[in-house]
Amino acid sequence: MPKTITEQNLRLLVDTLLKEGARVVAPKQAGTMALYEPLKSGDELALGALPRRSAKETFFPLCETILTFEKDKGGVRVNDVDPASFPETVLLCARPCDAAAPSILDAVFSWDYNDEFYLERRRKTTIIGLACTTADDACFCTAVGLSPADTRGSDLFLTPLEGGGYAAQAVTDKGKELLEKRAQFFSDAGSAKPLPPAEPAGESLDLEKIKSWLDNNFENPLWTEIADRCAGCGACAFLCPACHCFDIVDEGTEAKGARRKSWDACGFAKFTNHASGHNPRDMQNKRYRNRIMHKFKYYGDKFGQTLCTGCGRCIRACPVGIDIKAVLDEINSK
């Protein structure tokens, strides 16, 4: 039978999970914006606009230590970080464009090598999605095959109801387990109707047509036209739910330090710089071309998926006004 949950009970659910030792990541107000952050209480839950940053940090932190080392007279001691120590986590009120991204990233983090840091966090996380009832001009999830009420990637999905509260739909076994285990917070569905979903601007994209154009236009002058504005700042990649480039560096001294994995971006000038000094993507137009190729061609060639969920964060944050949807629209029109 369909279930509902009130806003008050949703906040009480957060408090209960926290008391039991779970980590709850959800939209939290930070000044004038909302961010996906670990909550300390249900009162901190912000149920407003799309968070400024994506939720990928829940599974793929900006920077994480993967081992530490220490040298003394007895030799070198290496201490690995044990992923088994990661806490059980609930990612709460993840918008559809964020909830869909981890299932896309699973492919790359379990391809030719199992990244246990990422995969263990995935295994220990339950995702509670939240439908969008508003959208701005940058939202384009429908253009890439998603929707403001898409349950893809969610274990449990919440839909705002007229008069308040949320309809709760179990999508996976994890979601069913949460509903059953936390039954005291949920009620049988009444007569309240769901609020209508948002209507993102713009038409759907023909992703196959775009991929076909990318297959045959590696040297097209369009790349130079676009990149004349690109500053190579990396904001688009760092805010994107699906970008996943990273670097691994050793930090510290000869005697003591740590090996850390940190985000990187293909838009940075040194991303492909070789030890020899050669850089195969030495100009910004080549780097921006790789961003589009990766999202709409290379990832699809390798994994059969589009590496974009249409969240629009790259559009909102670009300091020089590059609009990826407009770029795709231009390619789609050719």
XYZ file of C-alpha atoms in Angstrom:
334
model
C 0.000 0.000 0.000
C 1.309 3.523 -0.859
C 2.750 5.444 2.070
C 3.141 9.084 3.049
C 5.350 10.953 5.486
C 4.881 14.400 6.998
C 7.674 16.957 7.064
C 7.764 16.689 10.859
C 8.200 12.920 10.700
C 10.848 13.279 8.027
C 12.867 15.428 10.419
C 12.215 12.947 13.246
C 13.447 10.168 10.975
C 16.710 12.077 10.563
C 17.079 12.401 14.336
C 16.443 8.683 14.838
C 18.981 7.663 12.203
C 21.595 9.973 13.734
C 21.001 8.591 17.231
C 21.587 5.097 15.885
C 24.971 6.123 14.446
C 24.087 6.555 10.798
C 25.477 9.398 8.719
C 22.713 11.469 7.132
C 23.677 13.654 4.177
C 21.001 16.058 2.957
C 20.455 19.630 1.738
C 21.542 22.026 4.477
C 21.406 25.809 4.416
C 24.838 27.447 4.200
C 24.443 31.206 4.022
C 22.438 32.056 0.916
C 22.722 28.580 -0.629
C 21.935 24.980 0.185
C 24.608 22.271 0.120
C 24.520 18.506 0.552
C 26.151 18.182 3.972
C 26.123 15.741 6.925
C 23.317 16.784 9.263
C 23.530 17.061 13.041
C 19.758 17.124 13.510
C 16.545 17.007 11.524
C 16.095 20.743 12.080
C 18.982 21.377 9.674
C 17.207 19.747 6.727
C 16.600 22.351 3.989
C 13.721 21.455 1.690
C 14.063 24.239 -0.848
C 16.078 24.752 -4.008
C 18.552 22.446 -5.732
C 21.783 22.406 -3.688
C 24.670 24.389 -5.153
C 26.986 21.371 -5.326
C 26.070 17.855 -6.358
C 25.696 14.895 -4.018
C 28.634 12.943 -5.475
C 30.805 13.906 -2.478
C 28.761 11.364 -0.493
C 30.509 8.583 -2.441
C 33.522 10.340 -3.940
C 34.979 12.927 -1.507
C 36.792 16.004 -2.765
C 39.930 14.723 -1.032
C 40.455 11.476 0.868
C 43.396 9.691 2.439
C 43.919 6.166 1.116
C 47.016 5.323 3.179
C 49.550 6.845 5.560
C 53.254 6.089 5.844
C 55.924 6.624 8.483
C 59.660 5.969 8.343
C 61.925 5.286 11.306
C 64.996 3.190 12.106
C 62.947 0.022 11.853
C 61.916 0.756 8.266
C 58.760 2.095 6.663
C 55.303 1.400 8.055
C 52.340 1.707 5.701
C 48.837 1.895 7.138
C 45.933 1.400 4.761
C 42.583 3.074 5.325
C 39.981 0.354 5.773
C 36.792 1.075 3.788
C 34.920 -1.221 6.185
C 35.126 1.646 8.703
C 32.867 3.856 6.577
C 29.524 4.498 8.328
C 26.080 3.478 7.162
C 24.732 6.501 5.301
C 21.400 7.870 4.147
C 21.490 10.405 1.316
C 18.218 12.226 1.907
C 16.214 14.433 -0.467
C 18.537 13.900 -3.404
C 17.094 15.520 -6.500
C 16.577 13.170 -9.493
C 19.583 14.618 -11.346
C 21.758 13.763 -8.328
C 20.183 10.406 -7.464
C 20.708 9.143 -11.025
C 24.424 9.968 -11.127
C 25.901 7.277 -8.804
C 24.430 4.455 -10.871
C 26.146 6.007 -13.905
C 29.475 6.331 -12.063
C 29.337 2.738 -10.820
C 30.557 1.608 -14.231
C 33.828 3.536 -14.194
C 34.649 2.755 -10.542
C 34.189 -0.987 -11.091
C 35.517 -1.343 -14.630
C 39.106 -2.665 -14.831
C 39.664 -2.022 -11.108
C 37.269 -2.047 -8.163
C 37.644 1.223 -6.267
C 36.647 -0.074 -2.839
C 36.558 3.425 -1.355
C 33.785 4.424 -3.747
C 32.083 1.020 -3.894
C 31.938 0.538 -0.114
C 30.301 3.930 0.310
C 27.791 2.956 -2.385
C 27.019 -0.327 -0.668
C 26.460 1.404 2.659
C 24.287 4.241 1.329
C 20.522 4.361 0.952
C 19.347 7.095 -1.410
C 16.044 8.830 -0.722
C 15.170 10.891 -3.765
C 12.897 13.927 -3.919
C 10.875 15.032 -6.944
C 11.365 18.577 -8.218
C 8.308 20.828 -8.409
C 10.248 23.878 -9.626
C 13.001 24.386 -12.213
C 15.007 27.306 -13.531
C 16.302 28.129 -17.017
C 19.461 26.062 -16.473
C 17.663 22.780 -15.702
C 17.616 20.365 -18.645
C 17.171 16.880 -17.172
C 14.372 16.089 -19.629
C 16.701 16.854 -22.536
C 19.019 13.975 -21.559
C 16.313 11.401 -20.838
C 15.563 12.032 -17.155
C 12.699 13.944 -15.557
C 11.928 15.979 -12.413
C 10.053 12.940 -11.047
C 12.482 10.244 -12.197
C 13.073 7.514 -9.615
C 16.253 6.264 -11.279
C 18.997 5.711 -8.718
C 16.732 6.218 -5.706
C 15.986 3.477 -3.196
C 13.019 5.373 -1.786
C 11.381 8.261 -3.633
C 9.457 11.187 -2.144
C 6.908 13.261 -4.046
C 5.590 16.509 -2.490
C 1.834 16.505 -1.876
C -0.733 19.281 -2.024
C -1.178 20.615 1.503
C 2.213 19.327 2.668
C 3.943 16.038 3.275
C 5.286 13.519 0.800
C 4.199 10.353 -0.931
C 6.822 7.637 -0.343
C 7.522 5.033 -3.017
C 9.933 2.130 -2.437
C 12.010 1.638 -5.588
C 14.518 -1.009 -4.466
C 14.876 -3.612 -1.731
C 16.834 -1.050 0.287
C 13.876 1.285 0.061
C 11.415 -1.441 1.079
C 13.600 -2.313 4.055
C 13.700 1.308 5.188
C 9.899 1.615 4.912
C 9.391 -1.556 6.914
C 12.016 -0.818 9.560
C 10.847 2.801 10.045
C 7.128 2.139 9.686
C 6.303 4.403 12.658
C 7.193 7.480 10.594
C 4.974 6.591 7.629
C 1.196 6.490 7.187
C -1.089 4.951 4.606
C -1.654 7.274 1.655
C -4.731 9.486 1.865
C -6.501 11.540 -0.782
C -3.855 14.276 -1.126
C -2.675 14.717 -4.712
C 0.973 15.040 -5.742
C 2.131 18.503 -6.678
C 2.770 18.728 -10.439
C 6.401 18.114 -11.408
C 8.594 20.914 -12.685
C 8.816 21.622 -16.398
C 12.451 22.281 -17.378
C 12.876 24.625 -20.320
C 14.061 23.412 -23.687
C 13.369 20.468 -25.948
C 14.727 16.951 -25.731
C 18.053 16.278 -27.397
C 18.643 13.593 -29.988
C 21.587 12.026 -28.156
C 22.258 9.515 -30.943
C 22.429 12.330 -33.487
C 24.778 14.286 -31.230
C 27.011 11.250 -30.803
C 27.057 10.699 -34.568
C 28.181 14.307 -35.102
C 30.881 13.924 -32.449
C 32.072 10.721 -34.156
C 32.840 12.684 -37.305
C 33.782 16.204 -36.202
C 36.849 15.939 -33.991
C 38.518 18.859 -35.802
C 35.420 20.980 -36.395
C 35.978 24.775 -36.044
C 33.082 24.846 -33.542
C 35.463 23.703 -30.791
C 37.633 26.790 -31.230
C 34.594 29.087 -31.254
C 33.339 27.656 -27.960
C 36.729 27.603 -26.228
C 37.498 31.228 -26.986
C 35.488 31.931 -23.832
C 36.471 28.935 -21.641
C 38.671 29.973 -18.717
C 39.650 26.415 -17.769
C 38.602 27.037 -14.165
C 37.131 23.561 -13.613
C 33.968 24.828 -11.874
C 31.787 22.816 -14.249
C 33.577 19.546 -13.423
C 33.679 20.135 -9.673
C 29.933 20.884 -9.505
C 28.881 18.123 -11.914
C 27.224 15.011 -10.389
C 28.898 12.744 -12.958
C 32.440 14.096 -13.506
C 34.926 11.813 -11.773
C 38.523 12.670 -12.731
C 40.994 12.466 -9.858
C 44.705 12.572 -9.084
C 46.687 10.645 -6.466
C 49.567 12.383 -4.705
C 51.862 11.728 -1.743
C 51.915 14.589 0.752
C 54.211 15.123 3.724
C 57.921 14.568 4.219
C 60.339 11.710 3.648
C 59.711 10.609 7.228
C 55.937 10.811 7.414
C 52.995 11.524 5.177
C 49.843 10.375 3.427
C 48.733 9.283 -0.010
C 45.603 11.152 -1.010
C 43.078 10.974 -3.823
C 41.792 14.402 -4.888
C 39.448 15.658 -7.568
C 40.921 16.796 -10.862
C 39.401 18.095 -14.096
C 40.124 17.559 -17.787
C 39.652 21.299 -18.300
C 42.823 22.103 -16.347
C 45.860 22.957 -18.474
C 48.143 20.446 -16.734
C 45.670 17.562 -16.635
C 47.290 15.774 -19.597
C 50.797 17.205 -19.221
C 53.352 14.392 -19.700
C 56.588 14.016 -17.768
C 58.379 14.760 -21.054
C 56.699 18.169 -21.198
C 54.437 17.183 -24.091
C 50.748 17.967 -23.659
C 48.362 16.358 -26.176
C 45.626 18.781 -25.129
C 47.743 21.905 -25.016
C 44.997 24.363 -26.038
C 41.752 25.129 -24.237
C 39.582 24.244 -27.224
C 40.995 20.701 -27.101
C 40.230 20.456 -23.410
C 36.650 21.654 -23.789
C 36.203 19.333 -26.749
C 37.271 16.445 -24.503
C 34.650 17.429 -21.911
C 31.823 17.205 -24.451
C 33.292 14.108 -26.119
C 33.651 12.347 -22.772
C 30.085 13.038 -21.687
C 28.290 12.381 -24.952
C 30.562 9.993 -26.853
C 33.441 8.282 -25.002
C 31.448 7.223 -21.931
C 28.667 5.949 -24.164
C 31.149 4.037 -26.332
C 32.587 2.369 -23.251
C 29.620 1.952 -20.916
C 26.488 2.652 -22.954
C 25.484 5.639 -20.804
C 25.435 9.430 -21.109
C 27.662 11.139 -18.553
C 25.253 13.999 -17.895
C 22.042 14.248 -15.856
C 21.016 17.754 -16.924
C 21.313 19.378 -13.496
C 22.440 22.681 -15.029
C 25.042 23.463 -12.365
C 27.775 24.000 -14.965
C 25.562 26.581 -16.684
C 24.835 28.495 -13.475
C 28.450 28.522 -12.318
C 30.370 29.207 -15.535
C 32.109 32.572 -15.061
C 32.129 33.251 -18.818
C 28.587 32.122 -19.586
C 29.183 28.892 -21.491
C 25.879 27.024 -21.695
C 26.362 23.291 -22.322
C 22.698 22.949 -23.331
C 23.160 25.666 -25.967
C 26.300 23.873 -27.234
C 24.351 20.612 -27.488
C 21.432 22.384 -29.158
C 23.811 23.735 -31.796
C 25.272 20.295 -32.415
C 21.760 18.808 -32.458
C 20.729 21.281 -35.161
C 23.521 20.290 -37.568
